[in-house]
Coordinates of C-alpha atoms and ligand atoms in Angstrom, one line a residue:
M186 CA 17.7 -25.4 9.0
R187 CA 15.9 -22.9 11.4
I188 CA 14.3 -20.5 9.5
S189 CA 12.9 -17.0 10.2
V190 CA 10.7 -15.0 7.5
V191 CA 10.2 -11.5 7.9
G192 CA 6.9 -9.9 6.9
C193 CA 3.8 -12.8 5.7
G194 CA 2.9 -10.6 2.8
Y195 CA 2.6 -12.2 -0.7
L196 CA 6.1 -12.4 -0.6
G197 CA 6.9 -13.7 2.7
A198 CA 3.7 -16.0 3.1
V199 CA 4.7 -18.3 0.1
H200 CA 8.4 -17.8 1.0
A201 CA 7.7 -19.6 4.5
A202 CA 5.5 -22.4 3.2
C203 CA 7.6 -23.3 0.5
M204 CA 10.8 -23.2 3.0
A205 CA 8.5 -25.6 5.0
K206 CA 8.0 -27.9 2.0
L207 CA 11.5 -28.2 1.2
G208 CA 11.9 -29.3 4.9
H209 CA 13.1 -26.8 7.2
D210 CA 11.8 -25.8 10.5
V211 CA 10.3 -22.2 9.5
I212 CA 8.6 -19.2 11.3
G213 CA 7.1 -16.6 9.8
I214 CA 6.9 -13.5 11.9
D215 CA 4.5 -10.7 10.6
V216 CA 3.5 -7.4 13.0
D217 CA -0.1 -7.1 11.3
E218 CA -1.5 -9.8 14.3
R219 CA -4.4 -10.8 12.3
K220 CA -2.6 -11.7 9.1
V221 CA -0.2 -13.6 11.9
Q222 CA -4.3 -15.7 12.8
A223 CA -4.8 -16.2 9.6
L224 CA -2.3 -18.4 8.2
A225 CA -1.5 -19.5 11.8
A226 CA -5.0 -21.2 10.7
A227 CA -3.6 -22.2 7.1
A228 CA -6.1 -19.5 5.8
A229 CA -4.1 -17.2 3.1
P230 CA -4.9 -14.0 3.4
F231 CA -4.9 -13.1 -0.6
F232 CA -5.8 -15.0 -3.4
E233 CA -3.1 -17.4 -4.4
P234 CA -3.4 -20.9 -6.0
G235 CA -2.4 -23.8 -4.5
L236 CA -1.2 -21.6 -1.6
E237 CA -3.7 -22.5 1.2
E238 CA -3.2 -26.1 0.6
L239 CA 0.2 -26.3 0.6
L240 CA 0.2 -24.4 4.0
R241 CA -2.4 -26.8 5.3
E242 CA -0.1 -29.7 4.0
V243 CA 3.5 -28.0 6.1
Q244 CA 1.2 -26.8 8.8
A245 CA 0.7 -30.6 9.7
T246 CA 4.4 -31.6 9.6
G247 CA 4.8 -29.3 12.8
R248 CA 7.4 -27.4 10.6
L249 CA 5.8 -24.2 10.5
S250 CA 4.3 -21.4 12.8
F251 CA 3.6 -17.6 12.5
T252 CA 3.6 -15.3 15.4
S253 CA 3.9 -11.4 15.9
D254 CA 7.3 -11.7 18.5
I255 CA 10.2 -11.4 16.7
S256 CA 12.2 -12.4 19.0
A257 CA 10.8 -16.1 17.9
A258 CA 14.0 -15.5 15.1
S259 CA 16.1 -15.8 17.7
T260 CA 16.8 -19.6 17.5
S261 CA 17.3 -19.2 13.5
D262 CA 20.0 -19.8 11.3
V263 CA 18.7 -17.5 8.3
H264 CA 15.8 -15.1 8.4
F265 CA 14.2 -13.6 5.3
V266 CA 13.2 -10.1 5.2
C267 CA 10.5 -10.4 2.9
V268 CA 8.5 -7.2 3.5
G269 CA 7.5 -4.3 1.0
T270 CA 9.1 -1.2 -0.3
P271 CA 5.9 0.2 -1.9
Q272 CA 6.0 3.8 -3.6
K273 CA 6.7 6.5 -1.6
K274 CA 3.7 8.9 -1.5
G275 CA 3.9 11.5 -4.0
E276 CA 7.2 10.2 -5.3
N277 CA 9.0 7.9 -7.0
A278 CA 10.9 6.3 -5.0
A279 CA 10.5 3.3 -3.0
D280 CA 9.8 3.2 1.1
M281 CA 12.3 1.9 2.9
K282 CA 10.9 1.9 6.3
Y283 CA 9.5 -1.4 6.5
V284 CA 13.1 -3.0 5.5
D285 CA 14.6 -1.0 7.7
E286 CA 12.4 -1.3 10.8
A287 CA 12.6 -5.3 9.6
V288 CA 16.4 -5.3 10.0
N289 CA 16.6 -3.6 12.9
A290 CA 14.3 -5.3 14.7
L291 CA 16.3 -8.6 13.9
L292 CA 19.5 -7.3 15.5
P293 CA 19.3 -8.2 18.7
Y294 CA 18.4 -12.0 17.6
L295 CA 20.9 -12.4 15.2
R296 CA 23.6 -15.4 16.2
E297 CA 27.1 -15.9 15.2
G298 CA 27.2 -17.7 12.1
A299 CA 23.4 -16.4 11.4
V300 CA 22.9 -15.3 7.9
V301 CA 20.7 -12.7 7.3
V302 CA 19.1 -12.7 3.7
G303 CA 17.2 -9.8 1.4
K304 CA 14.6 -10.7 -0.9
S305 CA 12.7 -7.1 -0.8
T306 CA 13.2 -5.5 -4.2
V307 CA 15.1 -2.9 -2.9
P308 CA 17.2 0.3 -4.4
V309 CA 20.9 -0.2 -5.3
G310 CA 22.8 0.4 -2.2
T311 CA 20.3 -1.0 0.4
A312 CA 22.6 -4.0 1.0
A313 CA 25.1 -2.6 1.3
R314 CA 24.5 0.0 3.7
L315 CA 22.2 -2.7 5.6
S316 CA 25.1 -5.1 5.9
V317 CA 27.1 -2.5 7.9
L318 CA 24.2 -2.9 10.7
V319 CA 24.4 -6.4 11.0
E320 CA 27.9 -7.1 11.3
R321 CA 28.0 -4.0 13.5
Q322 CA 25.8 -6.0 15.7
E323 CA 27.3 -9.2 15.7
P324 CA 30.8 -9.6 13.2
A325 CA 30.0 -13.2 13.2
A326 CA 27.2 -12.8 10.9
H327 CA 26.7 -11.8 7.2
L328 CA 23.6 -9.8 5.0
M329 CA 23.1 -11.0 1.6
W330 CA 20.9 -10.4 -1.1
N331 CA 18.9 -13.0 -2.6
P332 CA 16.0 -11.4 -5.0
E333 CA 12.9 -12.6 -5.7
F334 CA 11.6 -13.2 -8.9
L335 CA 7.9 -15.1 -8.6
R336 CA 5.0 -14.0 -10.1
E337 CA 2.0 -13.6 -8.6
G338 CA -0.7 -16.4 -9.3
H339 CA 2.4 -18.7 -10.1
A340 CA 4.0 -17.6 -6.3
V341 CA 3.9 -21.0 -5.1
S342 CA 6.2 -23.2 -8.2
D343 CA 7.9 -20.2 -8.7
T344 CA 9.4 -20.2 -5.4
L345 CA 10.0 -23.9 -5.1
S346 CA 11.5 -24.3 -8.8
P347 CA 13.1 -21.0 -9.4
D348 CA 14.1 -20.4 -13.1
R349 CA 17.4 -19.1 -11.6
F350 CA 18.9 -18.0 -7.6
V351 CA 20.9 -15.0 -7.5
Y352 CA 23.0 -15.1 -4.9
G353 CA 24.3 -11.0 -3.7
V354 CA 27.2 -11.4 -1.0
E355 CA 29.9 -8.6 0.1
N356 CA 32.8 -9.9 -2.1
G357 CA 30.7 -11.2 -4.8
S358 CA 33.1 -14.7 -4.4
E359 CA 31.5 -18.1 -4.7
E360 CA 33.4 -18.9 -1.1
H361 CA 31.9 -16.6 0.9
A362 CA 30.5 -18.4 4.3
A363 CA 27.0 -17.7 3.8
V364 CA 26.5 -19.2 0.0
R365 CA 27.4 -22.1 1.7
V366 CA 24.3 -21.5 4.1
L367 CA 21.9 -20.8 1.2
D368 CA 23.2 -23.8 -0.6
E369 CA 21.7 -25.8 2.2
V370 CA 18.5 -24.0 2.5
Y371 CA 17.9 -24.5 -1.2
A372 CA 19.5 -27.8 -1.7
L373 CA 16.6 -29.5 -3.1
P374 CA 15.8 -26.8 -6.5
L375 CA 19.9 -26.8 -6.5
E376 CA 19.6 -30.4 -7.2
A377 CA 17.1 -30.2 -9.5
G378 CA 19.4 -28.2 -11.5
T379 CA 18.3 -24.4 -10.4
P380 CA 20.8 -22.4 -12.0
R381 CA 22.1 -19.4 -9.4
L382 CA 24.9 -16.9 -9.6
V383 CA 27.1 -15.5 -7.4
T384 CA 27.7 -11.9 -7.6
D385 CA 28.1 -8.7 -5.1
L386 CA 25.1 -7.0 -3.3
P387 CA 24.6 -4.2 -5.7
T388 CA 24.8 -6.4 -9.0
A389 CA 22.0 -8.7 -6.9
E390 CA 19.9 -6.0 -6.5
L391 CA 19.8 -4.9 -9.9
V392 CA 19.5 -7.4 -11.0
K393 CA 15.6 -7.9 -9.5
T394 CA 15.3 -3.9 -10.8
A395 CA 16.2 -4.9 -14.4
A396 CA 14.3 -7.8 -15.0
N397 CA 11.2 -5.9 -13.8
S398 CA 12.4 -3.1 -16.5
F399 CA 12.9 -5.3 -19.2
L400 CA 9.5 -6.9 -19.0
A401 CA 8.1 -3.2 -18.5
T402 CA 9.6 -2.3 -21.5
K403 CA 8.9 -5.3 -23.3
I404 CA 4.9 -4.4 -22.3
S405 CA 5.0 -1.3 -23.6
F406 CA 7.1 -1.9 -26.9
I407 CA 4.4 -3.9 -28.1
N408 CA 1.6 -1.4 -26.4
A409 CA 3.2 1.3 -28.8
M410 CA 3.2 -0.5 -31.8
A411 CA 0.0 -1.1 -31.1
E412 CA -0.9 2.6 -31.1
L413 CA 0.6 3.0 -34.6
C414 CA -1.5 -0.4 -36.1
D415 CA -4.3 1.5 -34.7
A416 CA -3.3 4.5 -36.9
A417 CA -2.2 2.2 -39.9
G418 CA -5.1 -0.2 -39.9
A419 CA -2.5 -2.9 -39.1
D420 CA -3.1 -6.0 -36.7
V421 CA -0.9 -5.7 -33.4
T422 CA -1.5 -9.5 -32.7
V423 CA -0.3 -10.5 -35.9
L424 CA 2.6 -8.3 -35.3
A425 CA 3.5 -9.4 -32.0
D426 CA 3.4 -13.7 -33.4
A427 CA 5.7 -12.3 -36.3
I428 CA 8.5 -10.5 -34.5
G429 CA 7.8 -13.1 -31.9
L430 CA 9.1 -16.1 -33.7
D431 CA 12.9 -14.2 -33.9
D432 CA 13.9 -16.0 -30.9
R433 CA 16.0 -13.4 -30.2
I434 CA 12.7 -11.4 -29.0
G435 CA 10.5 -14.1 -28.1
R436 CA 7.0 -13.9 -27.7
K437 CA 6.3 -13.8 -24.1
F438 CA 5.3 -10.3 -22.6
L439 CA 4.2 -9.0 -26.5
N440 CA 0.6 -9.2 -25.7
A441 CA -0.5 -5.5 -25.9
G442 CA -3.7 -4.1 -24.5
I443 CA -4.8 -2.0 -20.8
G444 CA -0.8 -2.4 -20.4
F445 CA 0.7 -3.3 -16.9
G446 CA -0.3 -3.2 -13.5
G447 CA 0.3 -4.6 -10.1
G448 CA 2.6 -4.0 -6.7
C449 CA 6.0 -4.3 -8.7
L450 CA 6.5 -3.3 -12.0
P451 CA 4.9 0.3 -12.2
K452 CA 6.6 1.2 -8.9
D453 CA 9.8 -0.7 -9.7
I454 CA 10.4 1.0 -12.5
R455 CA 9.5 4.6 -11.1
A456 CA 11.9 3.5 -7.5
F457 CA 14.5 2.7 -10.5
M458 CA 14.4 5.9 -12.0
A459 CA 14.1 7.9 -8.9
R460 CA 17.9 5.4 -7.6
A461 CA 19.3 6.2 -11.0
G462 CA 18.6 10.1 -10.4
E463 CA 20.3 9.9 -6.6
L464 CA 23.3 8.2 -8.3
G465 CA 23.9 10.9 -11.0
A466 CA 23.1 8.2 -13.4
D467 CA 19.3 9.8 -14.5
Q468 CA 19.7 9.4 -18.1
A469 CA 20.7 6.3 -18.5
L470 CA 16.4 5.8 -17.3
T471 CA 15.3 8.2 -19.2
F472 CA 13.9 5.7 -21.5
L473 CA 11.4 4.3 -18.3
R474 CA 9.6 7.5 -18.6
E475 CA 8.7 6.9 -21.6
V476 CA 7.4 3.4 -20.5
D477 CA 5.8 4.3 -17.7
A478 CA 4.3 7.5 -20.0
I479 CA 2.4 4.7 -23.3
N480 CA 1.8 2.4 -20.1
M481 CA -0.8 5.1 -18.4
R482 CA -1.6 6.2 -22.2
R483 CA -3.2 2.3 -22.4
R484 CA -5.8 3.5 -19.8
T485 CA -7.0 6.6 -21.2
R486 CA -7.4 5.2 -25.1
V487 CA -9.8 2.4 -23.4
V488 CA -11.8 5.5 -22.2
E489 CA -12.0 7.4 -25.5
L490 CA -12.5 4.0 -27.2
T491 CA -15.2 3.2 -24.7
R492 CA -17.4 6.7 -26.0
E493 CA -16.3 5.6 -29.3
L494 CA -17.7 2.2 -28.5
C495 CA -21.2 4.2 -27.3
G496 CA -21.5 6.2 -30.3
G497 CA -19.8 9.3 -28.6
S498 CA -21.0 9.8 -25.1
L499 CA -20.7 8.1 -21.9
L500 CA -23.2 9.7 -20.2
G501 CA -25.9 7.8 -18.6
Q502 CA -24.4 4.3 -20.8
R503 CA -24.1 1.4 -18.2
I504 CA -21.3 -0.3 -18.6
T505 CA -20.1 -3.6 -17.8
V506 CA -16.3 -4.1 -16.9
L507 CA -15.1 -7.9 -16.6
G508 CA -12.3 -8.9 -14.6
A509 CA -10.7 -6.1 -11.5
A510 CA -8.0 -7.4 -10.3
F511 CA -4.1 -6.6 -12.1
K512 CA -4.4 -9.9 -13.9
P513 CA -5.9 -13.3 -13.8
E514 CA -5.1 -15.9 -11.1
S515 CA -5.4 -13.2 -8.9
D516 CA -7.4 -11.4 -6.2
D517 CA -4.1 -8.0 -6.3
V518 CA -5.8 -4.6 -7.5
R519 CA -2.5 -3.1 -6.6
D520 CA -2.3 -0.4 -9.6
S521 CA -4.7 -2.4 -11.5
P522 CA -5.4 -0.8 -15.0
A523 CA -9.2 -2.3 -15.1
L524 CA -10.4 -0.8 -12.3
S525 CA -8.3 2.7 -13.0
I526 CA -10.2 2.5 -16.4
A527 CA -13.6 1.5 -14.3
A528 CA -13.1 4.7 -12.1
Q529 CA -12.5 6.8 -15.2
L530 CA -15.5 5.7 -17.3
Q531 CA -17.7 6.0 -14.1
L532 CA -16.4 9.6 -13.4
Q533 CA -17.1 10.5 -17.0
G534 CA -20.9 9.6 -16.7
A535 CA -20.9 6.2 -17.6
V536 CA -23.0 3.4 -15.1
V537 CA -20.0 1.0 -14.4
T538 CA -20.7 -2.3 -13.2
V539 CA -17.4 -4.5 -12.2
T540 CA -17.5 -8.1 -11.9
D541 CA -14.2 -10.4 -11.1
P542 CA -14.1 -14.3 -9.8
E543 CA -11.8 -13.3 -6.6
A544 CA -11.1 -9.6 -6.5
L545 CA -14.3 -7.7 -5.8
Q546 CA -13.4 -7.2 -2.3
N547 CA -10.8 -5.7 -2.5
A548 CA -11.5 -3.7 -5.3
A549 CA -14.5 -2.3 -3.2
R550 CA -12.3 -1.0 -0.2
R551 CA -10.0 1.3 -3.1
F552 CA -13.1 2.4 -5.4
P553 CA -16.1 2.2 -2.9
E554 CA -17.9 4.8 -5.0
L555 CA -18.6 1.4 -8.2
H556 CA -21.1 -0.9 -8.6
Y557 CA -19.9 -4.4 -8.0
E558 CA -21.2 -8.0 -9.0
E559 CA -20.5 -10.8 -8.3
S560 CA -22.3 -13.0 -10.8
T561 CA -21.2 -12.6 -14.5
E562 CA -24.5 -13.0 -15.9
L563 CA -26.2 -10.8 -13.1
A564 CA -23.3 -8.3 -14.6
L565 CA -23.9 -8.7 -18.0
Q566 CA -27.7 -8.1 -17.5
R567 CA -28.9 -4.7 -19.6
A568 CA -25.5 -3.5 -20.4
D569 CA -25.1 -1.2 -23.2
A570 CA -20.8 -2.2 -23.7
L571 CA -18.8 -5.0 -22.2
L572 CA -15.3 -4.0 -21.3
L573 CA -13.4 -7.3 -21.0
L574 CA -10.1 -6.0 -19.0
T575 CA -8.6 -8.9 -17.0
E576 CA -8.2 -11.8 -18.6
W577 CA -9.5 -14.8 -16.6
Q578 CA -10.3 -18.3 -18.1
E579 CA -14.1 -17.7 -17.5
Y580 CA -14.3 -14.6 -20.0
R581 CA -11.9 -15.6 -22.6
E582 CA -14.8 -18.7 -23.1
L583 CA -17.8 -16.5 -22.7
D584 CA -20.1 -18.0 -25.3
P585 CA -21.0 -14.7 -27.6
Y586 CA -24.3 -15.7 -28.6
E587 CA -26.0 -16.9 -25.0
A588 CA -23.8 -13.3 -24.1
A589 CA -26.3 -11.4 -26.8
N590 CA -29.0 -12.6 -25.2
I591 CA -28.4 -10.9 -22.1
V592 CA -27.1 -7.6 -23.0
S593 CA -29.1 -4.3 -23.9
A594 CA -26.6 -3.4 -26.9
T595 CA -23.8 -5.9 -28.6
R596 CA -21.1 -4.0 -27.8
I597 CA -17.6 -5.0 -26.9
L598 CA -14.1 -3.7 -26.3
D599 CA -12.0 -6.8 -25.6
G600 CA -8.6 -5.2 -23.8
R601 CA -6.9 -7.9 -23.8
N602 CA -6.8 -9.0 -27.4
I603 CA -7.8 -12.7 -26.3
L604 CA -11.0 -13.4 -28.1
D605 CA -12.0 -14.2 -31.5
A606 CA -13.2 -10.8 -33.6
T607 CA -14.6 -13.3 -36.3
K608 CA -16.4 -15.3 -33.8
W609 CA -17.9 -12.6 -31.6
R610 CA -18.6 -10.9 -34.9
A611 CA -20.3 -13.6 -36.4
A612 CA -23.2 -13.6 -33.8
G613 CA -23.9 -9.9 -34.4
W614 CA -21.7 -8.1 -32.0
T615 CA -19.0 -4.9 -32.5
Y616 CA -16.0 -6.1 -31.4
R617 CA -13.0 -4.0 -30.8
G618 CA -9.6 -4.9 -30.2
L619 CA -7.0 -2.6 -28.9
G620 CA -4.6 -2.2 -31.9
R621 CA -6.5 -4.6 -34.2
P622 CA -8.7 -3.7 -37.4
Ligands
UDX854 C1 6.0 -9.2 -11.7 C2 7.3 -10.1 -12.2 O1 6.7 -10.9 -13.4 C3 7.9 -10.8 -11.5 O2 9.2 -11.8 -12.4 C4 8.2 -10.1 -10.6 O3 9.1 -10.9 -9.5 C5 7.1 -9.1 -9.9 O4 6.4 -8.3 -10.6 P1 3.6 -10.1 -11.3 O5 3.6 -8.9 -11.3 O6 2.6 -11.0 -10.8 O7 5.2 -10.3 -11.5 O8 3.4 -10.0 -12.7 P2 3.4 -10.0 -14.3 O9 2.8 -11.6 -14.4 O10 5.1 -10.2 -14.1 O11 2.6 -8.9 -15.2 C6 2.6 -7.5 -14.6 C7 1.2 -6.6 -15.6 O12 2.1 -6.8 -17.2 C8 -0.2 -7.6 -15.6 O13 -0.6 -6.2 -15.2 C9 0.1 -7.9 -16.7 O14 -1.7 -8.2 -17.2 C10 0.5 -7.5 -18.1 N1 1.2 -8.0 -19.0 C11 2.0 -8.9 -18.8 C12 0.7 -7.1 -20.4 O15 0.2 -6.8 -20.2 N2 1.0 -7.7 -21.4 C13 2.2 -9.2 -21.1 O16 2.3 -9.6 -22.3 C14 2.5 -9.7 -20.4

């Protein structure tokens, strides 16, 4: 099929490459000329395992190209809308500017039978509103909503073999013409057995925000338990293992630590609360305010624990932060708890060095006042305390004996509860986890 992908950020660049991999002719469109040029040269504008290899592979087939000219969409049958919906400045609500601009820009190029497929995470009601614009422009075109559930760091495999497809169409019917079109786009993963659910438009939009809210709630639940474990002298990692064995609960997303960050969970729960308020259903989501508050409290807790670890004062203490990205296998520092903790420590008088295998450039753009060091070994030198804040494999594998010979003082705070406390203590370290005795 001939496909256009509008917006070539995280979601769009990966989606465009994966659609070409599925055998379609794809044109990726973005207003950012630099991004277009990078992608056209098979260079990913962000770190995502496997993406550059995939870009090279599909570009060699001639099935994938990139442009900043929206009129290139005129020959496509299917148009995926993959632009961002960031949090509005000073508000909880999502900024719909980019989605609105993308759909409006596409309108003049819609052909008879074309399908506009929204993938961006949007406030419920957006699809119905945009669908009016599409049908007014071209009565034989359709708009549907097909939310994306990919995780950064696994974006390529999540797109090629997702755990489910959700198709939102106006009447919620399997018989809707757009369902057949999207089935053709996803023919390969559907043949492989990926489940697909056809819903009405608002349900499809809500599936995405509900899923992210559930994940955020699960993380904040276990972090609240970590607070209790700290108060009662219990161990949250064992607690999580034990409750996780109940398959109604499950062990995934029960890792207590410094809390969630990134470009999705934090802003999605806030936008969801804002939208519920507009719909007069704000009471239904007041618990998300608590989920957000528990999450933000993790960051202050780590700053306080670091102060304790350093003997009561941060002034002049040389602190090395291992990890800047909001999660491993990513260079994304949007709302990164690790960086926000690093900045707080520095504000409170510590001398902070941050290291990360991939995210230092992005981190330096966001927090130029912090000191960055590429080499882990150099970052460790003369440290009065280590803070492990992003669980990159390299940091999981740190040898406590070797590290002890490099630092000034053998103190470590494990913000992700991933190190073997017994081993680190045996090597002479003062070890602190979160919610662990
Ligand atoms: C998330 C959703 O998982 C994905 O389905 C959606 O499409 C986009 O948002 P992502 O932002 O890539 O994906 O990250 P995810 O792996 O969900 O992690 C989010 C944050 O939660 C990270 O900061 C991570 O460190 C944290 N986390 C995750 C925990 O603190 N504990 C856990 O147990 C799991």
